[in-house]
Tab-separated table of C-alpha atoms in Angstrom:
chain	number	residue	atom	x	y	z
M	65	MET	CA	-64.245	7.417	65.167
M	66	ARG	CA	-64.279	4.877	68.254
M	67	HIS	CA	-66.766	1.964	67.011
M	68	VAL	CA	-67.930	-1.425	67.509
M	69	THR	CA	-68.898	-3.929	64.773
M	70	ILE	CA	-71.900	-6.378	65.349
M	71	ILE	CA	-70.442	-9.690	64.171
M	72	GLU	CA	-73.340	-11.680	65.436
M	73	PRO	CA	-76.522	-9.691	66.283
M	74	GLY	CA	-77.680	-12.617	68.585
M	75	ILE	CA	-81.206	-13.115	70.121
M	76	ALA	CA	-83.576	-10.080	70.943
M	77	THR	CA	-80.526	-7.907	71.150
M	78	THR	CA	-81.730	-4.095	71.223
M	79	PHE	CA	-80.117	-0.903	72.691
M	80	GLN	CA	-81.512	0.113	76.003
M	81	ASP	CA	-81.582	3.237	78.381
M	82	PRO	CA	-83.506	4.002	81.233
M	83	GLY	CA	-86.672	4.591	78.736
M	84	ARG	CA	-89.382	7.370	77.993
M	85	PRO	CA	-92.012	7.370	80.799
M	86	GLY	CA	-94.639	10.144	80.689
M	87	ARG	CA	-96.431	9.326	77.376
M	88	GLU	CA	-98.619	6.695	78.319
M	89	HIS	CA	-101.651	8.627	77.674
M	90	LEU	CA	-100.665	8.746	73.892
M	91	GLY	CA	-100.184	5.012	73.709
M	92	VAL	CA	-96.596	5.344	74.113
M	93	GLY	CA	-95.160	2.983	76.752
M	94	ALA	CA	-92.010	3.686	78.860
M	95	ALA	CA	-89.973	0.851	77.488
M	96	GLY	CA	-86.492	0.827	78.969
M	97	TRP	CA	-84.138	-1.802	80.342
M	98	VAL	CA	-85.750	-4.951	81.514
M	99	ASP	CA	-83.358	-5.364	84.355
M	100	ALA	CA	-82.460	-1.905	85.433
M	101	ALA	CA	-80.391	-2.731	88.378
M	102	THR	CA	-77.849	-4.708	86.455
M	103	ALA	CA	-77.756	-2.190	83.468
M	104	ARG	CA	-77.015	0.680	85.770
M	105	ARG	CA	-74.327	-1.089	87.795
M	106	LEU	CA	-72.625	-2.255	84.505
M	107	ASN	CA	-72.472	1.633	83.577
M	108	ARG	CA	-71.014	2.308	86.790
M	109	ALA	CA	-68.411	-0.662	86.269
M	110	VAL	CA	-66.986	1.043	83.193
M	111	GLY	CA	-67.300	4.714	84.733
M	112	ASN	CA	-70.413	5.820	82.831
M	113	PRO	CA	-73.379	7.779	84.293
M	114	GLU	CA	-75.870	5.329	84.958
M	115	HIS	CA	-78.366	6.182	82.189
M	116	LEU	CA	-75.872	5.764	79.130
M	117	THR	CA	-77.072	3.349	76.409
M	118	VAL	CA	-76.219	-0.312	76.651
M	119	LEU	CA	-76.948	-3.414	74.492
M	120	GLU	CA	-79.359	-5.812	76.017
M	121	THR	CA	-79.437	-9.389	74.657
M	122	ALA	CA	-80.768	-12.740	75.335
M	123	GLY	CA	-77.379	-14.021	74.364
M	124	ASN	CA	-75.291	-15.225	71.197
M	125	LEU	CA	-74.315	-11.626	70.904
M	126	ILE	CA	-70.768	-11.301	69.370
M	127	LEU	CA	-69.161	-7.833	69.012
M	128	ARG	CA	-65.587	-6.692	67.634
M	129	PHE	CA	-64.328	-3.419	69.067
M	130	GLY	CA	-62.451	-1.139	66.773
M	131	CYS	CA	-60.565	0.561	69.341
M	132	ASN	CA	-59.344	0.303	73.159
M	133	ALA	CA	-62.206	0.265	75.229
M	134	THR	CA	-63.269	-0.578	78.937
M	135	ILE	CA	-66.196	-2.832	78.889
M	136	ALA	CA	-68.210	-4.660	81.174
M	137	THR	CA	-70.813	-7.503	80.508
M	138	THR	CA	-72.749	-9.921	82.699
M	139	ALA	CA	-70.813	-12.562	81.131
M	140	MET	CA	-67.611	-11.358	82.753
M	141	THR	CA	-66.597	-10.900	86.525
M	142	GLY	CA	-65.279	-7.349	86.284
M	143	PRO	CA	-64.934	-4.603	83.955
M	144	CYS	CA	-61.802	-4.977	81.474
M	145	THR	CA	-59.933	-2.774	79.150
M	146	ILE	CA	-59.525	-4.573	75.592
M	147	GLY	CA	-57.498	-3.596	72.660
M	148	PRO	CA	-58.533	-2.914	69.074
M	149	ASN	CA	-60.025	-5.778	67.138
M	150	THR	CA	-60.883	-7.708	70.247
M	151	THR	CA	-64.067	-10.104	69.800
M	152	VAL	CA	-66.431	-9.983	72.726
M	153	ASN	CA	-68.771	-12.950	72.934
M	154	VAL	CA	-72.043	-13.026	75.134
M	155	PRO	CA	-73.462	-16.410	75.229
M	156	ALA	CA	-77.072	-17.198	76.062
M	157	GLY	CA	-78.071	-18.927	79.245
M	158	GLN	CA	-77.790	-18.365	83.044
M	159	GLN	CA	-80.292	-15.665	82.925
M	160	SER	CA	-82.883	-14.324	80.208
M	161	TRP	CA	-81.284	-10.944	79.826
M	162	HIS	CA	-77.541	-9.789	79.591
M	163	TYR	CA	-75.912	-6.573	78.911
M	164	VAL	CA	-72.916	-4.949	77.561
M	165	ALA	CA	-71.926	-1.495	78.720
M	166	VAL	CA	-68.998	0.295	77.328
M	167	GLU	CA	-67.036	3.466	78.401
M	168	GLY	CA	-68.653	6.417	76.888
M	169	GLY	CA	-71.831	4.479	75.763
M	170	PHE	CA	-73.346	3.250	72.353
M	171	VAL	CA	-74.253	6.081	70.225
M	172	THR	CA	-77.776	5.536	68.634
M	173	THR	CA	-80.531	7.903	67.626
M	174	ALA	CA	-82.948	8.627	70.331
M	175	GLU	CA	-86.871	8.712	69.541
M	176	LEU	CA	-89.129	10.600	71.766
M	177	GLY	CA	-86.245	11.389	74.307
M	178	SER	CA	-84.759	7.831	74.753
M	179	SER	CA	-82.396	5.243	72.775
M	180	SER	CA	-84.758	2.478	74.242
M	181	ARG	CA	-86.213	-0.014	71.498
M	182	ASP	CA	-89.818	-0.475	72.432
M	183	THR	CA	-90.378	-3.841	70.471
M	184	LEU	CA	-94.150	-3.570	70.771
M	185	ALA	CA	-94.495	-0.209	69.553
M	186	ALA	CA	-91.701	-0.159	67.192
M	187	ILE	CA	-90.087	3.047	68.587
M	188	GLY	CA	-86.506	3.707	69.023
M	189	PRO	CA	-83.369	2.600	67.428
M	190	SER	CA	-83.790	-0.351	65.218
M	191	GLU	CA	-82.309	-3.926	66.437
M	192	PRO	CA	-78.605	-3.915	65.474
M	193	ALA	CA	-78.018	-5.994	62.348
M	194	ARG	CA	-74.984	-8.121	61.461
M	195	GLU	CA	-71.901	-6.047	60.199
M	196	GLU	CA	-73.443	-2.803	61.447
M	197	ARG	CA	-70.932	-0.307	62.900
M	198	VAL	CA	-71.933	1.443	65.969
M	199	GLU	CA	-70.345	4.640	67.352
M	200	LEU	CA	-69.074	4.753	70.813
M	201	GLY	CA	-69.525	7.791	72.919
M	202	THR	CA	-66.799	9.863	74.422
M	203	THR	CA	-65.247	9.051	77.815
M	204	VAL	CA	-66.727	10.325	80.766
M	205	ASP	CA	-64.312	11.108	83.631
M	206	ALA	CA	-66.753	12.508	86.208
M	207	PHE	CA	-67.661	9.082	87.429
M	208	THR	CA	-65.714	6.939	89.545
M	209	ARG	CA	-65.403	3.143	88.224
M	210	VAL	CA	-66.734	0.616	90.334
M	211	ASP	CA	-64.749	-2.704	90.327
M	212	THR	CA	-67.421	-5.358	90.240
M	213	VAL	CA	-69.875	-6.589	87.827
M	214	PRO	CA	-73.165	-7.629	89.418
M	215	GLN	CA	-73.785	-11.138	89.325
M	216	HIS	CA	-77.121	-12.812	88.798
M	217	ARG	CA	-78.643	-14.001	92.203
M	218	PRO	CA	-81.630	-15.760	91.347
M	219	THR	CA	-84.446	-15.810	93.820
M	220	ARG	CA	-87.356	-18.267	93.376
M	221	SER	CA	-89.622	-16.283	95.747
M	222	ILE	CA	-91.464	-13.463	93.820
M	223	GLY	CA	-93.435	-11.000	96.199
M	224	ILE	CA	-97.111	-9.741	94.844
M	225	VAL	CA	-99.511	-7.699	96.151
M	226	PRO	CA	-103.360	-7.554	95.401
M	227	GLY	CA	-104.105	-5.889	91.992
M	228	PRO	CA	-107.176	-3.840	91.040
M	229	ARG	CA	-109.365	-6.768	89.900
M	230	HIS	CA	-108.541	-9.648	92.456
M	231	GLY	CA	-112.329	-9.145	93.510
M	232	LEU	CA	-113.811	-10.157	90.164
M	233	PHE	CA	-112.564	-13.533	90.254
M	234	PRO	CA	-114.873	-16.417	91.425
M	235	THR	CA	-112.129	-18.123	93.897
M	236	CYS	CA	-109.501	-15.949	95.424
M	237	PRO	CA	-106.693	-15.432	92.551
M	238	LEU	CA	-104.286	-14.500	95.139
M	239	THR	CA	-104.493	-17.844	96.951
M	240	ALA	CA	-104.442	-19.535	93.528
M	241	LEU	CA	-101.214	-17.713	92.573
M	242	THR	CA	-99.449	-18.404	95.733
M	243	ARG	CA	-100.357	-22.030	96.472
M	244	GLN	CA	-98.634	-23.562	93.655
M	245	HIS	CA	-95.281	-23.514	91.742
M	246	TRP	CA	-95.046	-21.776	88.193
M	247	ASN	CA	-93.101	-22.453	85.223
M	248	ILE	CA	-91.889	-19.781	82.771
M	249	ALA	CA	-93.536	-20.596	79.760
M	250	SER	CA	-91.841	-17.889	77.498
M	251	ALA	CA	-90.469	-14.300	78.152
M	252	SER	CA	-89.925	-11.406	75.913
M	253	ARG	CA	-89.543	-7.787	76.457
M	254	VAL	CA	-93.334	-7.499	76.373
M	255	GLY	CA	-94.211	-9.843	78.979
M	256	VAL	CA	-93.547	-13.215	80.674
M	257	ARG	CA	-96.003	-15.997	80.191
M	258	LEU	CA	-96.479	-18.388	83.049
M	259	ASP	CA	-97.344	-21.939	82.968
M	260	GLY	CA	-99.233	-23.856	85.652
M	261	PRO	CA	-102.525	-24.971	86.686
M	262	PRO	CA	-104.888	-22.536	85.205
M	263	LEU	CA	-106.742	-19.748	87.274
M	264	THR	CA	-110.523	-19.926	87.366
M	265	VAL	CA	-111.428	-16.608	85.217
M	266	PRO	CA	-114.436	-14.828	85.861
M	267	VAL	CA	-117.130	-15.933	83.256
M	268	GLY	CA	-118.924	-13.327	80.813
M	269	LEU	CA	-116.582	-10.323	82.173
M	270	ASN	CA	-116.587	-7.630	79.657
M	271	LEU	CA	-113.957	-5.324	81.466
M	272	ALA	CA	-113.420	-2.196	79.785
M	273	SER	CA	-109.792	-1.458	78.614
M	274	GLU	CA	-107.599	0.140	81.524
M	275	GLY	CA	-104.217	1.324	82.276
M	276	LEU	CA	-101.594	-1.221	82.493
M	277	ILE	CA	-98.311	-1.236	84.495
M	278	ARG	CA	-94.919	-3.238	84.582
M	279	GLY	CA	-95.474	-5.945	86.787
M	280	ALA	CA	-99.134	-6.320	86.396
M	281	ILE	CA	-100.306	-10.083	86.285
M	282	GLN	CA	-102.915	-10.249	83.258
M	283	VAL	CA	-105.115	-13.282	83.250
M	284	PRO	CA	-106.545	-13.898	79.869
M	285	PRO	CA	-109.402	-16.426	79.264
M	286	ASN	CA	-107.168	-19.406	79.253
M	287	GLY	CA	-106.227	-18.703	82.857
M	288	GLN	CA	-102.592	-18.564	82.232
M	289	PRO	CA	-101.044	-15.324	83.730
M	290	VAL	CA	-98.819	-13.015	81.852
M	291	VAL	CA	-96.515	-10.600	83.663
M	292	MET	CA	-96.295	-7.373	81.982
M	293	SER	CA	-92.492	-6.377	81.267
M	294	ALA	CA	-90.769	-3.319	79.688
M	295	ASP	CA	-92.846	-3.088	76.417
M	296	HIS	CA	-96.157	-3.765	77.679
M	297	PRO	CA	-99.296	-2.195	75.943
M	298	THR	CA	-100.412	0.846	77.737
M	299	THR	CA	-103.868	-0.300	78.176
M	300	GLY	CA	-105.403	-3.951	78.309
M	301	GLY	CA	-108.814	-5.492	78.905
M	302	TYR	CA	-107.981	-8.693	80.857
M	303	PRO	CA	-108.552	-8.490	84.579
M	304	VAL	CA	-105.246	-7.873	86.762
M	305	PRO	CA	-105.627	-9.975	90.080
M	306	ALA	CA	-102.135	-9.178	91.277
M	307	VAL	CA	-99.060	-6.996	90.785
M	308	VAL	CA	-95.325	-8.281	91.062
M	309	VAL	CA	-93.492	-5.932	93.629
M	310	PRO	CA	-91.153	-3.482	91.797
M	311	GLU	CA	-88.020	-4.992	93.624
M	312	ASP	CA	-88.720	-8.602	92.768
M	313	LEU	CA	-89.674	-8.055	89.200
M	314	HIS	CA	-86.261	-8.215	87.542
M	315	HIS	CA	-85.773	-11.580	89.180
M	316	LEU	CA	-88.914	-12.725	87.716
M	317	CYS	CA	-87.969	-11.493	84.269
M	318	GLN	CA	-84.371	-13.014	84.501
M	319	LEU	CA	-85.554	-16.615	85.075
M	320	LEU	CA	-85.418	-18.632	81.894
M	321	PRO	CA	-88.091	-20.696	80.103
M	322	GLY	CA	-88.633	-23.900	82.050
M	323	GLU	CA	-87.435	-22.469	85.460
M	324	THR	CA	-89.874	-22.637	88.307
M	325	PHE	CA	-90.798	-20.151	91.093
M	326	ARG	CA	-93.364	-19.352	93.608
M	327	PHE	CA	-95.469	-16.164	94.383
M	328	ARG	CA	-95.596	-14.976	98.008
M	329	LEU	CA	-97.974	-12.554	99.395
M	330	HIS	CA	-97.260	-8.990	100.657
M	331	PRO	CA	-99.673	-6.976	102.598
M	332	ALA	CA	-101.405	-4.569	100.215
M	333	PRO	CA	-99.949	-1.002	100.444
M	334	PHE	CA	-103.489	0.628	101.258
L	402	MET	CA	-115.399	7.177	92.351
L	403	GLU	CA	-113.483	3.965	93.666
L	404	VAL	CA	-109.822	3.704	94.227
L	405	LEU	CA	-108.362	0.145	93.399
L	406	PRO	CA	-105.016	-0.864	94.551
L	407	TYR	CA	-102.533	-1.343	92.037
L	408	GLY	CA	-99.147	-2.381	93.922
L	409	PRO	CA	-96.971	0.002	95.938
L	410	THR	CA	-96.487	3.081	92.993
L	411	ALA	CA	-99.884	2.878	91.562
L	412	CYS	CA	-103.614	2.924	91.890
L	413	LEU	CA	-106.687	2.728	89.583
L	414	VAL	CA	-109.466	5.371	90.148
L	415	GLN	CA	-112.850	3.946	88.655
L	416	ASP	CA	-115.495	5.772	87.501
L	417	PRO	CA	-114.150	9.274	88.595
L	418	PRO	CA	-116.338	12.345	88.771
L	419	GLY	CA	-116.695	13.947	85.408
L	420	GLY	CA	-115.301	10.896	83.558
L	421	PRO	CA	-111.756	9.874	82.965
L	422	ALA	CA	-110.788	12.697	80.547
L	423	ALA	CA	-112.078	15.504	82.860
L	424	PHE	CA	-110.823	13.904	86.032
L	425	ARG	CA	-107.243	13.434	84.338
L	426	ARG	CA	-107.285	17.295	83.563
L	427	GLY	CA	-108.381	17.870	87.398
L	428	VAL	CA	-105.334	15.782	88.597
L	429	LEU	CA	-102.799	17.541	86.389
L	430	ASP	CA	-104.278	20.771	87.465
L	431	ALA	CA	-104.123	19.949	91.259
L	432	GLY	CA	-100.343	19.548	90.841
L	433	LEU	CA	-100.366	16.077	92.623
L	434	PRO	CA	-96.897	14.460	92.876
L	435	ILE	CA	-97.678	11.775	90.232
L	436	SER	CA	-95.539	10.439	87.394
L	437	THR	CA	-98.100	9.294	84.934
L	438	CYS	CA	-101.836	9.609	84.486
L	439	VAL	CA	-103.613	7.571	82.075
L	440	PRO	CA	-107.301	7.612	81.305
L	441	ALA	CA	-109.079	4.938	79.657
L	442	GLU	CA	-112.984	3.974	79.138
L	443	ARG	CA	-113.904	3.965	82.854
L	444	THR	CA	-110.784	4.441	84.805
L	445	VAL	CA	-107.702	6.705	85.388
L	446	LEU	CA	-104.351	5.027	86.256
L	447	LEU	CA	-102.122	7.130	88.553
L	448	THR	CA	-98.444	6.192	89.197
L	449	VAL	CA	-95.964	7.654	91.436
L	450	ASN	CA	-92.096	7.347	91.637
L	451	ASP	CA	-91.800	6.901	95.102
L	452	PRO	CA	-94.310	4.749	96.965
L	453	SER	CA	-94.364	7.318	99.973
L	454	ALA	CA	-96.016	9.607	97.765
L	455	LEU	CA	-98.932	6.994	96.852
L	456	PRO	CA	-100.785	7.815	100.144
L	457	VAL	CA	-100.654	11.485	99.720
L	458	VAL	CA	-101.872	11.114	96.161
L	459	ILE	CA	-104.995	8.941	97.276
L	460	SER	CA	-106.141	11.305	99.960
L	461	ALA	CA	-105.937	14.168	97.722
L	462	LEU	CA	-108.108	12.689	95.189
L	463	ASP	CA	-111.374	13.612	96.793
L	464	ALA	CA	-110.623	17.162	96.564
L	465	VAL	CA	-109.914	16.939	92.752
L	466	THR	CA	-112.246	19.016	90.646
L	467	PRO	CA	-112.882	17.589	87.127
L	468	ILE	CA	-112.003	20.143	84.187
L	469	THR	CA	-114.610	19.471	81.625
L	470	ALA	CA	-113.730	22.461	79.301
L	471	GLN	CA	-110.552	21.976	77.451
L	472	THR	CA	-108.331	24.796	76.688
L	473	ASP	CA	-106.295	23.014	73.766
L	474	THR	CA	-109.006	21.173	72.307
L	475	ARG	CA	-108.415	21.111	68.501
L	476	LEU	CA	-110.569	19.583	65.733
L	477	VAL	CA	-108.810	16.965	63.638
L	478	GLU	CA	-110.483	16.244	60.058
L	479	ILE	CA	-109.474	12.870	58.653
L	480	PRO	CA	-109.812	12.201	54.951
L	481	VAL	CA	-111.400	8.566	54.617
L	482	ARG	CA	-111.588	6.309	51.374
L	483	TYR	CA	-114.533	4.110	52.317
L	484	THR	CA	-113.274	0.996	50.705
L	485	GLY	CA	-112.522	-1.240	53.823
L	486	GLN	CA	-113.017	-5.099	53.535
L	487	ASP	CA	-115.639	-5.081	56.290
L	488	ILE	CA	-117.935	-2.255	54.795
L	489	ASP	CA	-120.343	-4.696	53.498
L	490	THR	CA	-120.792	-6.475	56.941
L	491	VAL	CA	-121.457	-3.203	58.528
L	492	ALA	CA	-124.096	-2.370	55.730
L	493	GLN	CA	-125.745	-5.536	56.285
L	494	HIS	CA	-125.740	-5.288	60.126
L	495	LEU	CA	-127.105	-2.040	59.650
L	496	GLY	CA	-129.831	-3.076	57.025
L	497	GLY	CA	-128.762	-0.449	54.484
L	498	CYS	CA	-126.079	0.163	52.033
L	499	THR	CA	-122.481	1.011	52.007
L	500	THR	CA	-123.376	4.634	51.399
L	501	ASP	CA	-125.518	4.569	54.593
L	502	VAL	CA	-122.485	3.439	56.418
L	503	VAL	CA	-120.405	6.378	54.854
L	504	SER	CA	-123.003	9.033	55.656
L	505	LEU	CA	-123.600	7.978	59.281
L	506	HIS	CA	-119.906	7.903	59.913
L	507	CYS	CA	-119.242	11.222	58.383
L	508	ASP	CA	-122.334	12.939	59.988
L	509	ARG	CA	-120.929	12.804	63.643
L	510	LEU	CA	-118.499	14.897	65.588
L	511	TYR	CA	-116.349	12.314	67.719
L	512	THR	CA	-114.285	13.184	70.832
L	513	ALA	CA	-111.107	11.355	71.577
L	514	SER	CA	-111.675	9.483	74.916
L	515	PHE	CA	-108.399	7.979	75.253
L	516	VAL	CA	-105.528	6.809	73.543
L	517	GLY	CA	-104.348	3.155	74.178
L	518	PHE	CA	-103.448	-0.141	72.672
L	519	SER	CA	-100.696	1.192	70.500
L	520	PRO	CA	-98.817	4.731	70.091
L	521	GLY	CA	-101.574	7.188	68.838
L	522	PHE	CA	-104.486	4.989	68.776
L	523	ALA	CA	-107.406	7.038	69.875
L	524	TYR	CA	-110.699	5.529	71.114
L	525	LEU	CA	-113.320	8.031	69.655
L	526	THR	CA	-116.688	8.283	71.220
L	527	GLY	CA	-120.046	9.761	69.512
L	528	LEU	CA	-120.808	6.942	67.322
L	529	ASP	CA	-124.150	6.565	65.755
L	530	PRO	CA	-125.901	3.817	67.564
L	531	ARG	CA	-126.741	2.206	64.307
L	532	LEU	CA	-123.024	1.664	63.650
L	533	VAL	CA	-122.179	-0.160	66.891
L	534	ILE	CA	-121.181	-3.509	65.912
L	535	GLU	CA	-119.178	-6.387	67.597
L	536	ARG	CA	-115.638	-6.896	66.883
L	537	ARG	CA	-114.588	-9.824	64.646
L	538	ALA	CA	-114.609	-13.097	66.228
L	539	GLN	CA	-111.365	-13.942	64.789
L	540	PRO	CA	-109.014	-11.028	65.052
L	541	ARG	CA	-106.888	-10.351	61.903
L	542	PRO	CA	-103.088	-10.869	62.141
L	543	ARG	CA	-102.430	-7.749	60.226
L	544	ILE	CA	-104.131	-4.486	59.812
L	545	ALA	CA	-102.937	-1.880	57.418
L	546	ALA	CA	-101.722	1.457	58.883
L	547	GLY	CA	-104.485	4.103	58.236
L	548	SER	CA	-107.459	1.591	58.643
L	549	VAL	CA	-110.441	3.316	59.760
L	550	ALA	CA	-112.580	0.703	61.797
L	551	LEU	CA	-115.522	0.251	64.193
L	552	GLY	CA	-115.431	-1.572	67.498
L	553	ALA	CA	-118.204	-1.817	69.847
L	554	THR	CA	-119.308	1.832	70.659
L	555	TYR	CA	-115.990	3.172	69.397
L	556	THR	CA	-114.520	4.425	66.088
L	557	ALA	CA	-110.849	4.426	65.678
L	558	VAL	CA	-107.757	4.712	63.003
L	559	TYR	CA	-105.127	1.980	63.429
L	560	PRO	CA	-101.955	4.475	63.333
L	561	ARG	CA	-99.565	1.668	62.173
L	562	GLN	CA	-99.889	-2.066	60.983
L	563	SER	CA	-100.692	-4.290	63.797
L	564	PRO	CA	-102.950	-7.220	64.565
L	565	GLY	CA	-106.664	-6.227	65.444
L	566	GLY	CA	-110.193	-7.281	65.624
L	567	TRP	CA	-112.259	-4.236	64.773
L	568	GLN	CA	-114.247	-3.864	61.524
L	569	ILE	CA	-112.590	-2.087	58.860
L	570	ILE	CA	-114.723	0.434	56.896
L	571	GLY	CA	-111.909	2.631	55.157
L	572	PHE	CA	-108.472	3.941	54.778
L	573	THR	CA	-106.607	7.211	55.458
L	574	ALA	CA	-103.442	8.563	54.236
L	575	LEU	CA	-103.073	10.814	57.065
L	576	GLU	CA	-99.858	9.910	59.634
L	577	MET	CA	-101.573	9.283	62.875
L	578	PHE	CA	-98.315	8.907	64.917
L	579	SER	CA	-94.880	10.093	64.200
L	580	ALA	CA	-92.216	9.655	66.890
L	581	THR	CA	-90.153	12.632	64.938
L	582	SER	CA	-93.074	15.096	65.469
L	583	GLN	CA	-93.397	17.654	67.976
L	584	ARG	CA	-96.851	16.496	68.453
L	585	PRO	CA	-96.275	12.602	67.966
L	586	SER	CA	-99.910	11.784	68.325
L	587	LEU	CA	-102.176	13.389	65.676
L	588	ILE	CA	-105.164	12.965	68.154
L	589	THR	CA	-104.681	13.349	71.789
L	590	PRO	CA	-107.352	12.643	74.583
L	591	GLY	CA	-110.207	15.441	74.478
L	592	ASP	CA	-109.592	16.199	70.797
L	593	GLN	CA	-112.574	16.517	68.336
L	594	VAL	CA	-112.605	14.488	65.075
L	595	ARG	CA	-114.611	14.526	61.976
L	596	PHE	CA	-114.187	12.183	59.159
L	597	VAL	CA	-114.550	13.270	55.412
L	598	GLU	CA	-115.320	11.080	52.613
L	599	VAL	CA	-112.649	11.285	49.732
L	600	THR	CA	-112.684	9.296	46.513
L	601	ARG	CA	-109.026	8.903	45.658
């Protein structure tokens, strides 16, 4: 059996794929990889179909491959073929989320149609444990390898559009969001907490719970915004004044705690 | 009905005709090019895969006919041991005793308005007004799976261990959510629910 052994599970390491959209009305979120563009391109780099299961980690992950394997990680400049008993190290830093793709993909047990771990709902394959052996899939020849691994090109200018509840704020929340710099306070698969001068929140607002989407900027009573990421709850009761545009969301999610960025307002889609 | 903006691939429909559950069925029946449709207390969230589909969906919303009658409605019976840690608080709030809480909670037939918060957490409407009680000022960090609870105008069962601020009146041994089941969520929007007291 082709396999890999987890030597050090590292920080917040999970198996991920495109996720399980379509069951939000049952309280089940889509989950899936935080940075889809990077994960898909790493799969292409090792000749996989784009949707195969990869490892996602915040770093300090160490793997030992028990066989020849072509792999690509965000810590390497291109795909490489390694021999048996080669140790691969994915250090923390540079960006929040790193990925490891292997030719054939990682074999895990899918739940509700996906091998993505939803860390909030506890659905999908459990976090890999130290000394765990993970089976690798068989090689897929139908796809052409791509010779480059995507390099993280951070942008510090994140586009937003008005959200459903911007009109409920006593002063324009879009102005407040765009006129100042924001710090990343903390980041998880559930959401990214921002740190900066707090927004003025509506007083006595008793908003009924409503559907949430990835990229929604929720403002709890303390005025510090939280941007919904892959494992966000399906509904929430805090007002959403703005939404991060999909093409910039992975840039925001890849910023490290302490890094600074700005929001810029895009025109509303309607 | 008001359509609120929610980014290039979503919109939030507030106060839809017929209410969120019936409007959701109408949207699904109309065959609009949507990817998800999530009803909640006053709203329905619609998302699309391709931004170009959003104006198409929004312009079609006025023609959606809500479907009140549900074809696949089920009646779910939930056996409950009424030994929750907050049942005395609820009894005091009611000005009665714990048996009053039990009979008021078991007398009603509830409707699952929507499922949210966590997998399988169904917000059940139809609560006796005397059981309407505020959520706890301090949410508990951990609530046991199967806890039967009251929160404002809703009653619900916590499908799995989670934090929560609702008043716990009892426990059920029924599995509310199973990712490996054909029907992962025991209760789905529109289902009817009855609570039955058991003593063990």
